Short mmCIF file of C-alpha atoms and ligand atoms in Angstrom, two decimals:
data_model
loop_
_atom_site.label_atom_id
_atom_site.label_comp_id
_atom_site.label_asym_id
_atom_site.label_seq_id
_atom_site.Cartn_x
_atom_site.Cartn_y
_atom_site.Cartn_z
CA UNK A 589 51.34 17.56 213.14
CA UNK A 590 51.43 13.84 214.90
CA UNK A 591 54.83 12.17 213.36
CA UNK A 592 54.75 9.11 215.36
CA UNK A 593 52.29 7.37 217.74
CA UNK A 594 54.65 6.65 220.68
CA UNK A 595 54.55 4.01 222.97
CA UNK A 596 55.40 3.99 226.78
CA UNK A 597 59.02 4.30 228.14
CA UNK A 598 59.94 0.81 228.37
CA UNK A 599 58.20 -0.85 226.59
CA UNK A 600 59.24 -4.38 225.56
CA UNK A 601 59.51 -5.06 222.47
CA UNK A 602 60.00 -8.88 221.20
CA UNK A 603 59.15 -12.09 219.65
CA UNK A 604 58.15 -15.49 221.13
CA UNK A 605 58.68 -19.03 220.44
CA UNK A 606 58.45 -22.67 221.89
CA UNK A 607 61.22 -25.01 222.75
CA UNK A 608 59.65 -27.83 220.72
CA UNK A 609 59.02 -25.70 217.62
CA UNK A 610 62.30 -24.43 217.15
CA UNK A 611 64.81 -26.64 219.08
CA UNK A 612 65.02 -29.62 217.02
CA UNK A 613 64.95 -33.17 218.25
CA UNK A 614 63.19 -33.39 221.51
CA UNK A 615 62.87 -36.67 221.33
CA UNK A 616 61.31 -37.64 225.27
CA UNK A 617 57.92 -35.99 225.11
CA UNK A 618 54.84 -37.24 223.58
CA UNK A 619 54.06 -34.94 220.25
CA UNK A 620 57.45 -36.13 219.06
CA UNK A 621 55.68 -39.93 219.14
CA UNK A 622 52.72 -38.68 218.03
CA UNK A 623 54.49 -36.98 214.55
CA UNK A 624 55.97 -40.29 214.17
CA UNK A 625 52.40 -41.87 213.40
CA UNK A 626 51.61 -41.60 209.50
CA UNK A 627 48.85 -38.76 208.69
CA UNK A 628 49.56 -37.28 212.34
CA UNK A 629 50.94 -34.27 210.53
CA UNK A 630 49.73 -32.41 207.74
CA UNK A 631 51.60 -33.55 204.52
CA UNK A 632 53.56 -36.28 206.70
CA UNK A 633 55.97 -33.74 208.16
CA UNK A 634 58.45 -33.96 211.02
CA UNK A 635 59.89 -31.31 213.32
CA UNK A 636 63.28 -32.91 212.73
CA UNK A 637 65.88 -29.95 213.43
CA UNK A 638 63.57 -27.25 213.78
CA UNK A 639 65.42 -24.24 213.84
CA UNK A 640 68.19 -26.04 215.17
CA UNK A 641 68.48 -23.73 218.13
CA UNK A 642 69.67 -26.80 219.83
CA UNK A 643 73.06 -26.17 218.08
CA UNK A 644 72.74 -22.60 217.22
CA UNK A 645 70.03 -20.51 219.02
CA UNK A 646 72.55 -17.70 218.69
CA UNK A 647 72.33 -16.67 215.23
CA UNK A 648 68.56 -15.92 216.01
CA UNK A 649 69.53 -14.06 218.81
CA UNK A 650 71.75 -11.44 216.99
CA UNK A 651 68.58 -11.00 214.87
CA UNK A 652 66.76 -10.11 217.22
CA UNK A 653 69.06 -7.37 218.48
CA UNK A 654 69.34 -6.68 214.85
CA UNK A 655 66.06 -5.82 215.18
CA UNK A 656 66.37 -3.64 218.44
CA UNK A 657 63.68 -6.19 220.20
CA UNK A 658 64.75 -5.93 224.26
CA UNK A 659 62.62 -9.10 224.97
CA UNK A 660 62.33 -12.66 223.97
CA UNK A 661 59.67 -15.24 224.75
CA UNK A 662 61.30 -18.88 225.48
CA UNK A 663 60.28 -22.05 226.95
CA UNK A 664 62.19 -24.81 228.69
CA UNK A 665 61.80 -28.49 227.36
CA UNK A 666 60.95 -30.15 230.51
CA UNK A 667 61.99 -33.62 228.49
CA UNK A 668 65.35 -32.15 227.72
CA UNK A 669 66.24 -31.25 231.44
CA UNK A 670 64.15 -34.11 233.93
CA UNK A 671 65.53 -37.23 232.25
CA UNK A 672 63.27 -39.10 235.04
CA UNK A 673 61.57 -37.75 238.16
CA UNK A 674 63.57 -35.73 240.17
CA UNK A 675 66.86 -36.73 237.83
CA UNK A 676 67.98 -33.51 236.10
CA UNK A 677 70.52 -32.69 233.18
CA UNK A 678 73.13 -30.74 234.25
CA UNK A 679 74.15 -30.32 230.86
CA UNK A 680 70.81 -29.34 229.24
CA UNK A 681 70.48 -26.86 232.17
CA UNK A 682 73.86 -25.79 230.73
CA UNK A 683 72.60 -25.19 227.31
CA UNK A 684 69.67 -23.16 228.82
CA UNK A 685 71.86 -20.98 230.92
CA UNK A 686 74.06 -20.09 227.33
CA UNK A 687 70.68 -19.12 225.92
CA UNK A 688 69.64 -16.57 228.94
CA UNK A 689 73.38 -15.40 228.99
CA UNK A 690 73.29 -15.10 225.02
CA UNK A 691 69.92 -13.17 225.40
CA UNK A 692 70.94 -11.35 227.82
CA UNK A 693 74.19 -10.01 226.19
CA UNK A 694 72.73 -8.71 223.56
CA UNK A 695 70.82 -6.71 225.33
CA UNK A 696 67.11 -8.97 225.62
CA UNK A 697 65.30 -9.70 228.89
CA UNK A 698 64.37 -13.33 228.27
CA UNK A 699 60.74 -14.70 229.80
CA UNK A 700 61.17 -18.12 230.31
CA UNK A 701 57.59 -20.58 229.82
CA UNK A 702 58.14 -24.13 231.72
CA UNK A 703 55.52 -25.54 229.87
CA UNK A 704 54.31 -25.36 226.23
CA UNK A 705 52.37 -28.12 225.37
CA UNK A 706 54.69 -30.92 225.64
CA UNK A 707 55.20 -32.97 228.44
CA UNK A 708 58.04 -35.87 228.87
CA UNK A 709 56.87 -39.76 228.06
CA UNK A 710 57.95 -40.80 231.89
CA UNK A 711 55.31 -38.05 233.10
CA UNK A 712 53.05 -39.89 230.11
CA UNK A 713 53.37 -42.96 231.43
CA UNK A 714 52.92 -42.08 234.60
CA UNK A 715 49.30 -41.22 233.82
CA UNK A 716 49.67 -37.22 232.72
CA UNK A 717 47.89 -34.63 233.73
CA UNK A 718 44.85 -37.02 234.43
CA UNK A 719 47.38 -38.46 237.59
CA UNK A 720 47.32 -36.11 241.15
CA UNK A 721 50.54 -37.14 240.89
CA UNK A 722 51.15 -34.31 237.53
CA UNK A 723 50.77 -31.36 240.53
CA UNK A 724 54.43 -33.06 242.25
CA UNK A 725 55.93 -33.79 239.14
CA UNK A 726 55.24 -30.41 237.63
CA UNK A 727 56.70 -28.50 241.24
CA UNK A 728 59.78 -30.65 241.47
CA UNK A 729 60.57 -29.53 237.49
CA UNK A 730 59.74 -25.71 238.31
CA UNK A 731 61.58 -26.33 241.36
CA UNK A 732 65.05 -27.76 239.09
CA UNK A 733 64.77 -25.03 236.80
CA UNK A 734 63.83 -21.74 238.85
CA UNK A 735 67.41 -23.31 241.00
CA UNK A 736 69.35 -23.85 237.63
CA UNK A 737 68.72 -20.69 235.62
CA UNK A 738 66.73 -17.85 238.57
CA UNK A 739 69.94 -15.76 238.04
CA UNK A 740 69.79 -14.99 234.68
CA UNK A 741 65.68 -14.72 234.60
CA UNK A 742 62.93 -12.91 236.89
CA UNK A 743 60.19 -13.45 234.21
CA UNK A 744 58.34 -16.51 234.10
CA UNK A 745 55.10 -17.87 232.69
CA UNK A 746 54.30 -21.19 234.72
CA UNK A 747 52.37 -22.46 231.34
CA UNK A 748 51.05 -21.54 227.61
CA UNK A 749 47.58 -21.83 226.92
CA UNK A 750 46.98 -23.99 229.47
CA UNK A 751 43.12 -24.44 227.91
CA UNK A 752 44.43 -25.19 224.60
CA UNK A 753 46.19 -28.10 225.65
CA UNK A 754 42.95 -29.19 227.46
CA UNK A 755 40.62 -28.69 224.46
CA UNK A 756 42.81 -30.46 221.92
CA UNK A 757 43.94 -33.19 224.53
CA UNK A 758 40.73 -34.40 226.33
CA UNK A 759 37.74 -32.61 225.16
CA UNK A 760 38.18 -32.59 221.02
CA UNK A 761 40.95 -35.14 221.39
CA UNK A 762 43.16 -34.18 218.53
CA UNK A 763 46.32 -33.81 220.06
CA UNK A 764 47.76 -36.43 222.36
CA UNK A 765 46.32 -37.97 224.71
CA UNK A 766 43.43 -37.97 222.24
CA UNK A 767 40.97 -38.33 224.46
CA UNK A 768 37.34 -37.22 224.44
CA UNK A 769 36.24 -37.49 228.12
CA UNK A 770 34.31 -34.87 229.97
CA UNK A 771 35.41 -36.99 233.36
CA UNK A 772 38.99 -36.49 232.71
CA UNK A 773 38.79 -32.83 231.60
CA UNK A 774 37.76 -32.24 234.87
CA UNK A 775 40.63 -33.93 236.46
CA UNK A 776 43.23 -32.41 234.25
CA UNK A 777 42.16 -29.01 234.21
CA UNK A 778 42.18 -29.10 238.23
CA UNK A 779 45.71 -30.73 238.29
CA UNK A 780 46.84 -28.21 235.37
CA UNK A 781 45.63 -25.21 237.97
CA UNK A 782 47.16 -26.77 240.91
CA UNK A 783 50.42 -27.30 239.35
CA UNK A 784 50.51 -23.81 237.60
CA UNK A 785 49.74 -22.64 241.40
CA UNK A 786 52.71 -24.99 242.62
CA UNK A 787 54.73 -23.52 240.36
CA UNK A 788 53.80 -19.89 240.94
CA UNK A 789 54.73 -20.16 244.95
CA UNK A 790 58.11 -22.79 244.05
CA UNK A 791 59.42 -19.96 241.63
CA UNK A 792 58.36 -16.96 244.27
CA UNK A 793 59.58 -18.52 246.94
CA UNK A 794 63.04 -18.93 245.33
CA UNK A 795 62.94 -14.97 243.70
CA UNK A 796 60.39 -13.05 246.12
CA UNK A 797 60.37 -10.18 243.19
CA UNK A 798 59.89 -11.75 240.34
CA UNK A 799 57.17 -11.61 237.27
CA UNK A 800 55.14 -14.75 237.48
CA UNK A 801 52.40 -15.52 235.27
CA UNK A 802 50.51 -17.91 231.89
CA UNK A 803 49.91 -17.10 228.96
CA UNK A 804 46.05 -17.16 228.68
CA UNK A 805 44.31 -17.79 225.02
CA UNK A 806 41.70 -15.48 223.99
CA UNK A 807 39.61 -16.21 220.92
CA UNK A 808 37.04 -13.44 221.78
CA UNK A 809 33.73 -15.09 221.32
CA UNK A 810 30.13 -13.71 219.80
CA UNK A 811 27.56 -14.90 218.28
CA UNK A 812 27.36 -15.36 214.73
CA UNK A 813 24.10 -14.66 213.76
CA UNK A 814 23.16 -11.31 215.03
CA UNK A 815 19.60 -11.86 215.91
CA UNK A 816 20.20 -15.31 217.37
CA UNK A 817 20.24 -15.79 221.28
CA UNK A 818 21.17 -19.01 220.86
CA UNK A 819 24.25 -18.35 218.91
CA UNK A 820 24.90 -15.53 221.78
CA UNK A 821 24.22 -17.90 224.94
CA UNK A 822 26.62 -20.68 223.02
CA UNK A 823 28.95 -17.94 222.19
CA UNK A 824 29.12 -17.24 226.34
CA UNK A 825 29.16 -20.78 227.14
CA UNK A 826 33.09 -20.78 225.47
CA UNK A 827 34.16 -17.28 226.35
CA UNK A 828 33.35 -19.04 229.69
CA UNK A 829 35.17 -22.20 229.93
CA UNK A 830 37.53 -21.38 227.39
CA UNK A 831 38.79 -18.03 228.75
CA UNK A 832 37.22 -17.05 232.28
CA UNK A 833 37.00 -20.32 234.29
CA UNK A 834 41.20 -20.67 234.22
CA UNK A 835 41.57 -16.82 234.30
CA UNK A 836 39.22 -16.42 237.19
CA UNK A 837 40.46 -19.12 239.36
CA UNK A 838 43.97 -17.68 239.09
CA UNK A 839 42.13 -14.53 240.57
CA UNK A 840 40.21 -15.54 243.53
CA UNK A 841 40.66 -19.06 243.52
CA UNK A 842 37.33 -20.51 242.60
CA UNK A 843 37.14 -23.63 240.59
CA UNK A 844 33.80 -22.40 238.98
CA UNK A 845 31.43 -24.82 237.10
CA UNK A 846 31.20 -26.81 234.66
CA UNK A 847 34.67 -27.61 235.15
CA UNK A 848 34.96 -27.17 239.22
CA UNK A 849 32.48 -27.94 241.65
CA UNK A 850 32.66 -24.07 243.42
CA UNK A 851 35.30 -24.72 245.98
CA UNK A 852 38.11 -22.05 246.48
CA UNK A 853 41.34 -23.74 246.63
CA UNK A 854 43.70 -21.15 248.67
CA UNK A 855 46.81 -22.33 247.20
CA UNK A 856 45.16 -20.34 243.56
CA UNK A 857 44.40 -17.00 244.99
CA UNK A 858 46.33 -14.46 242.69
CA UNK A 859 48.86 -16.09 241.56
CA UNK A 860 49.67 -13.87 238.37
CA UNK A 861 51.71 -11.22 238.33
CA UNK A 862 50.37 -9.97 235.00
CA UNK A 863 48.15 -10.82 232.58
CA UNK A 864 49.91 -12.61 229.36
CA UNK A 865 47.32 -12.70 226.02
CA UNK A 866 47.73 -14.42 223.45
CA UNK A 867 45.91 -12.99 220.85
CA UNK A 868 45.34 -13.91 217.24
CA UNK A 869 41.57 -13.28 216.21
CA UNK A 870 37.82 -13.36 217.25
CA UNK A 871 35.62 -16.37 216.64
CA UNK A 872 32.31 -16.34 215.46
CA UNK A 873 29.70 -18.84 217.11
CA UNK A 874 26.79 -20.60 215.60
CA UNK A 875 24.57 -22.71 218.36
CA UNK A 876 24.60 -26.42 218.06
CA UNK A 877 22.47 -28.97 220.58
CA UNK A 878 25.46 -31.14 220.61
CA UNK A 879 27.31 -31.27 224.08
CA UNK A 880 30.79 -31.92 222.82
CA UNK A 881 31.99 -28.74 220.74
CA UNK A 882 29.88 -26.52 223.97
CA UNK A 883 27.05 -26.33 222.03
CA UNK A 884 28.53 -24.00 219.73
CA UNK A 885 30.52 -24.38 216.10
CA UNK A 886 33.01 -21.92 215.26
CA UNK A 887 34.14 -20.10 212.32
CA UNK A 888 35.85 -17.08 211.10
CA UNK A 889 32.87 -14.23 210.80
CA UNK A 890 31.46 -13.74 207.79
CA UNK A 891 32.90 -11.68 205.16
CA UNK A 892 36.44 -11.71 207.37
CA UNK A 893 39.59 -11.18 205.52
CA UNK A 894 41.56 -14.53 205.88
CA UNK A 895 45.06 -15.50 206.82
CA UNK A 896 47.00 -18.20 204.98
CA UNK A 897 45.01 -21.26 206.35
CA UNK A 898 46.19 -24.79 207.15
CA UNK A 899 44.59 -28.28 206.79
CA UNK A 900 41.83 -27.41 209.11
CA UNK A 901 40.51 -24.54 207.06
CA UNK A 902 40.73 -20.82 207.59
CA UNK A 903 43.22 -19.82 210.52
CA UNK A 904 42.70 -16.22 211.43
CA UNK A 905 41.04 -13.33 210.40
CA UNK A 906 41.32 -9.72 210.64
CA UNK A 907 40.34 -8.43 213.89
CA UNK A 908 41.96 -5.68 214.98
CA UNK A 909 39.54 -4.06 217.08
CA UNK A 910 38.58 -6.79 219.45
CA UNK A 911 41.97 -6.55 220.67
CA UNK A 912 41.59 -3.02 221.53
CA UNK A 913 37.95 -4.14 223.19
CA UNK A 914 39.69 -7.26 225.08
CA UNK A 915 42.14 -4.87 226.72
CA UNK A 916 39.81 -2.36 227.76
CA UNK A 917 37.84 -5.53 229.20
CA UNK A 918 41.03 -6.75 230.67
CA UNK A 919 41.98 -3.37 232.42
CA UNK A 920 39.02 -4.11 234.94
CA UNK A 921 41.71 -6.30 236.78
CA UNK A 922 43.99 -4.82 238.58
CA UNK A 923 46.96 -6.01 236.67
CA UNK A 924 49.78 -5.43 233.77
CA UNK A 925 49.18 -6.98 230.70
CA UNK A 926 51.47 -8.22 228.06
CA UNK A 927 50.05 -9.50 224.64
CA UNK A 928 52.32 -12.27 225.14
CA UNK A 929 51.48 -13.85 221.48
CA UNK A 930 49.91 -12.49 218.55
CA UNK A 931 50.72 -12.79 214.77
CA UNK A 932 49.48 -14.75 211.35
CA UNK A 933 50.42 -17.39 208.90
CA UNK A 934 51.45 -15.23 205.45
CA UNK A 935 54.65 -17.55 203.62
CA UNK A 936 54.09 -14.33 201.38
CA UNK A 937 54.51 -11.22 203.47
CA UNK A 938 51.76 -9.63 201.70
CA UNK A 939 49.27 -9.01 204.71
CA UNK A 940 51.53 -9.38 207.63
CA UNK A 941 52.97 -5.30 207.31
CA UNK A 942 49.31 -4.07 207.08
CA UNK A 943 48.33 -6.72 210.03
CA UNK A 944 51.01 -6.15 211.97
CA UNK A 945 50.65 -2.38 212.16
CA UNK A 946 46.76 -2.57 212.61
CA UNK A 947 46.98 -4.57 215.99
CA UNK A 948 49.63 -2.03 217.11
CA UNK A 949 47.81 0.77 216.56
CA UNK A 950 44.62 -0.66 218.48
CA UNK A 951 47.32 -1.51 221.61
CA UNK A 952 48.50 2.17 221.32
CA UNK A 953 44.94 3.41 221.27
CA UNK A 954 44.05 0.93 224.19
CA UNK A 955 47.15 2.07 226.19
CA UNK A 956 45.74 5.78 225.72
CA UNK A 957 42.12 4.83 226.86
CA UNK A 958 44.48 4.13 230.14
CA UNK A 959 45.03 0.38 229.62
CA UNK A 960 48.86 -0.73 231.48
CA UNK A 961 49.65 -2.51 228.70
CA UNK A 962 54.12 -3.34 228.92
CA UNK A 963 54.84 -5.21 225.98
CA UNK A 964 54.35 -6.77 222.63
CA UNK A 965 55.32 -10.61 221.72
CA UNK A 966 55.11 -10.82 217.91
CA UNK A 967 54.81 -14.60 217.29
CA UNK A 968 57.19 -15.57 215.87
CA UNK A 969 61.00 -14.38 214.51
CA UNK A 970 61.87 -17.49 212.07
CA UNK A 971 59.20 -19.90 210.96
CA UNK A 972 58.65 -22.66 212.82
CA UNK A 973 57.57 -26.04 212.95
CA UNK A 974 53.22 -25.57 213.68
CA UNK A 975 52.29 -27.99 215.49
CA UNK A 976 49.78 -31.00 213.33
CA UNK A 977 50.63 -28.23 210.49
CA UNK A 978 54.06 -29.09 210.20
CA UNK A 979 55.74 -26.39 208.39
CA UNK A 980 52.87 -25.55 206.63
CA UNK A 981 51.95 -22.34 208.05
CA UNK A 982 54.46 -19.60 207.81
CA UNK A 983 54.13 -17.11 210.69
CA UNK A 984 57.83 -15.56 211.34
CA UNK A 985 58.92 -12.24 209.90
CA UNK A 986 61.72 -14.48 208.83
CA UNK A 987 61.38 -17.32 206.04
CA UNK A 988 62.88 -20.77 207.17
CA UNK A 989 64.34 -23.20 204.35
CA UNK A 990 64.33 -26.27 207.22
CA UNK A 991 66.03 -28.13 204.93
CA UNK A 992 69.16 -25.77 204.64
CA UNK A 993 68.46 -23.44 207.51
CA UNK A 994 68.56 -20.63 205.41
CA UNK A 995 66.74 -17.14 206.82
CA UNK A 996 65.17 -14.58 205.35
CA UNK A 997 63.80 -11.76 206.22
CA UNK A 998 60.27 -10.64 204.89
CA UNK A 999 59.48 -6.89 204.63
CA UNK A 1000 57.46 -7.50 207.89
CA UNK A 1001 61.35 -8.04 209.70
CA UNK A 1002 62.17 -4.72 208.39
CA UNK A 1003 58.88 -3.15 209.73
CA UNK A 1004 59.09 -4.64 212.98
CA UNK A 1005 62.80 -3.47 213.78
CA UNK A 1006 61.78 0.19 212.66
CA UNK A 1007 58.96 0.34 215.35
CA UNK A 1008 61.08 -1.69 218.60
CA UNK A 1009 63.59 0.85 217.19
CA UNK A 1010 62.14 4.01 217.55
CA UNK A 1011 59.70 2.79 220.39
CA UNK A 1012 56.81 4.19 218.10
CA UNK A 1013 54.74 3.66 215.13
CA UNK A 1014 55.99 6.70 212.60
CA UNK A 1015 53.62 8.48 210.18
CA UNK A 1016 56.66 7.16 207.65
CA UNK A 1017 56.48 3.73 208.25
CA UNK A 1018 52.52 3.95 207.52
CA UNK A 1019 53.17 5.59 204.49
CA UNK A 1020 55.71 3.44 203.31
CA UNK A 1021 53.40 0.06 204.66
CA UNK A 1022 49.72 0.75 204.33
CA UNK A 1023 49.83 4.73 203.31
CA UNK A 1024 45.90 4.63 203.31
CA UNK A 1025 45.96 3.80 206.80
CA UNK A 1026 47.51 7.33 207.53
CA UNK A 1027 44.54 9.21 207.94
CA UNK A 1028 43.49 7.16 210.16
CA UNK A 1029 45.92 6.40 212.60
CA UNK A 1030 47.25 10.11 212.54
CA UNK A 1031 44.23 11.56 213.78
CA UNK A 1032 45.65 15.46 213.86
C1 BGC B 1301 50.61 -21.38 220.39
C2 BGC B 1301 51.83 -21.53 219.51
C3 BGC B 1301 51.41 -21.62 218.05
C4 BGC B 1301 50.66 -20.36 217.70
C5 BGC B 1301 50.25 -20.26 216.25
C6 BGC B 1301 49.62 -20.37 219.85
O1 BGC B 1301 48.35 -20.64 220.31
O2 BGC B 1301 51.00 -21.01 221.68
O3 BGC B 1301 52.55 -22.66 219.91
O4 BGC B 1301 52.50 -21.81 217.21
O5 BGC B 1301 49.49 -20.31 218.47
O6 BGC B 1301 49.34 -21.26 215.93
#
C-alpha cells in the first residue's frame, strides 16, 4: 500500500516574500507615497514596520529551517541600495549580504528578485518605465547588486509579475503611476522586456552558471459561459497579452502584437533559465465590447469555493486542477519550472491545510505525467503587508500581530514543515488534514 506520494530528490522546498511587504519602511519608492494618500489603502492602512525584517529578518529565518524549507524567495529594494543613479549603499548591500549569509546558514538556498513592484522616486521622476532611459537604470542596479551579493546567490529572478505591474500601472491604472494609456503600455512593457533582458546578460555575464529567470503570472483564462464564443475569444485575448506575449518574447524574442509591432529584438532570445509561476487560481471570462478591460470582465467561476476576499471582492478560488493542466501546458518548453508563488488569504486556517495539500498533489501528479517541475514557493511564511489591502488579507502559515510582532503559527505551518520534511505528502498527514481526500490521492 502507497504511504506517501514522494516528490523528486531535491526538491526545494520554501516560501516567498517581497522586500516591500515585509521589510518595513522603504521609504524612496513610489507605493510608499502612494499609501500615504487617504483611501489609497483599504481601511487607511500603512506598511509601517512590516515584518520588521529590516531589524530582524532572522527570527523568520530560523522558522523556516524550523520548518525544514531549503529555499527562500527574496527580493532586493532597489530604493534601499541605489540612493541615486549609479550611487549605491554600501551599507544596505551590507544588510542584504547578512540576509543571504543568514539564509544560507541555516541551511536555505536564497533566490534573490531585483524587482517586485516598486521602483525608487529618482527612477519616478525620471519618467519610469515610460523613459528608454528605465532599460540603463534598471542594468546599472542589476549590475550593483549581482557585484555586491553574486557570492552568496546563483538564483535570480530579474522581475515579479512583470504584467501585473503593467496592468495595474498603465492599463487599469490602480496602482501608481495610475495611468490608463494604451500609448504608454506599449512603451513600458518594451522597456520592462529590455531591461529584464539587460539584466539577464549583466547577471550572466558576472556568474556564467547561474539560474536566471521572472516570475510570470498565470491566471489561466476560459470563458465563462460555456456555449459563448465570445466569452472564449475574450477569454484568449488575456491568456494572450496577459500571459504569452511577455512569456513568448523571453523565448524567441518577438515583441508580438498588440503590444509589439513583430520585430525580434536579439538581445530577448531565451533569456530564462526556468520557468517561475506564480499561481493562485483560474479566471473566468465574460465578453464585453469595451476596449479597456480586453474586452473581457473577470470573475471567479461560478459556483467556486472562495478564499477570504479583500475590498475588491472575491480573491481566489479553488482550482486545483488547472495547475496540474498549466504544467502539462508548460512542459511543451523546453525548460524547468518552479511554481515560484502560490497560496490564499485564510486569517482563519480553516481552508489553507485542505488547499494547500490539493495544489501539491496536482504538482506531484503533473511531475509523474513527466513535467520537470524543481520546487514549490508557498506564498508566504508570516503575513504580510498586501499591497492596496493593507493587512487585510492574511496569506502566511504564520499570523502577524504588526502591532507587536507577535507570530503564530496556523495548523497550515505545521502541515507545511511535515511535507518539506519528509520530501513527500504522507497518507498520515491526509488523514490527519483532509482524511476524505485519502482515497483519492492514494490511488492503490
Ligand atoms: C504578488 C505578491 C502578492 C501576492 C498575493 C502576487 O501576485 O507577487 O506580491 O502579495 O500575489 O496577492
Amino acid at each position: 500500500m502507497l504511504d506517501q506520494l514522494a516528490f523528486p530528490e531535491g526538491f526545494l522546498w520554501g516560501t516567498a516574500c517581497s522586500a516591500y511587504q515585509v521589510e518595513g519602511d522603504n521609504r524612496r519608492n513610489q507605493w510608499w507615497e502612494f499609501e500615504q494618500q487617504p483611501g489609497a489603502i483599504w481601511h487607511n492602512e500603512r506598511c509601517g514596520r512590516a515584518c520588521d525584517w529590516w531589524q530582524n529578518a532572522e527570527q523568520d529565518f530560523d522558522r523556516m529551517k524550523q520548518l525544514h524549507l531549503n529555499v527562500q524567495r527574496i527580493s532586493i529594494e532597489w530604493s534601499r541600495v541605489e540612493l541615486e543613479p549609479g550611487v549605491f549603499d554600501a551599507t544596505a548591500l551590507d544588510r542584504y549580504r547578512a540576509m543571504l549569509g543568514g539564509l544560507r546558514a541555516r541551511g536555505i538556498r536564497p533566490m534573490v528578485a531585483l524587482h517586485h513592484f516598486t521602483n525608487p522616486l529618482w527612477f519616478e521622476r525620471a519618467g519610469g518605465w515610460e523613459s528608454p532611459e528605465s532599460v540603463k537604470h534598471f542594468a546599472c542596479y542589476a549590475q550593483g547588486v549581482v557585484t555586491a551579493l553574486g557570492d552568496l546567490c546563483d538564483f535570480w529572478l530579474t522581475m515579479n509579475e512583470p504584467i501585473v505591474h503593467l496592468v495595474q500601472g498603465w492599463m487599469r491604472g490602480i496602482w501608481p503611476p495610475h495611468k490608463r494609456s494604451y500609448r504608454a503600455t506599449r512603451q513600458v512593457f518594451l522597456h520592462l522586456l529590455q531591461a529584464h533582458a539587460a539584466a539577464y546578460h549583466v547577471i550572466h555575464k558576472h556568474q556564467p552558471a547561474a539560474q536566471v529567470s521572472y516570475a510570470h503570472v498565470f491566471k489561466v483564462f476560459y470563458g465563462q459561459r460555456q456555449r459563448s464564443m465570445l466569452d472564449r475569444i475574450a477569454a484568449m485575448i488575456k491568456r494572450r497579452v496577459v500571459e504569452q506575449l511577455w512569456l513568448r518574447a523571453t523565448i524567441d524574442g518577438k515583441l508580438r502584437a498588440p503590444l509589439g509591432n513583430g520585430r525580434v529584438v536579439p538581445a530577448l532570445v531565451n533569456t530564462l533559465d526556468f520557468i517561475g509561476v506564480n499561481y493562485y487560481s483560474s479566471t473566468a471570462v465574460r465578453f464585453t465590447p469595451n476596449p479597456l478591460p480586453l474586452f473581457g470582465y473577470e470573475s471567479i467561476g461560478a459556483g467556486s469555493e472562495l478564499s477570504d476576499s479583500g475590498r475588491n471582492g472575491p480573491y481566489s478560488a479553488y482550482q486545483p486542477r488547472a495547475l496540474y493542466h498549466l504544467c502539462l501546458e508548460l512542459s511543451t518548453i523546453p525548460k524547468p519550472i518552479y511554481i515560484t508563488e502560490n497560496g490564499l488569504p485564510d486569517a482563519d486556517d480553516d481552508q489553507r491545510p485542505r488547499w494547500l495539500l490539493a495544489h501539491l498533489y496536482q504538482i506531484y501528479r503533473a511531475i509523474r505525467a513527466g513535467c520537470d517541475i524543481r520546487g514549490y514557493f508557498h506564498w508566504t511564511l508570516v503575513d504580510n503587508f498586501e499591497w492596496t489591502e493593507g493587512w487585510g488579507l492574511r496569506f502566511g502559515l504564520f499570523d502577524l500581530d504588526p502591532q507587536t510582532q507577535v507570530r503564530t503559527p496556523r495548523p497550515s505551518a505545521h502541515l507545511y514543515g511535515e511535507i518539506a520534511q519528509h520530501n513527500a505528502i504522507t497518507r498520515d498527514l491526509v488523514m490527519q488534514y483532509t482524511p476524505h481526500k485519502v482515497r483519492d490521492y492514494f490511488v492503490d
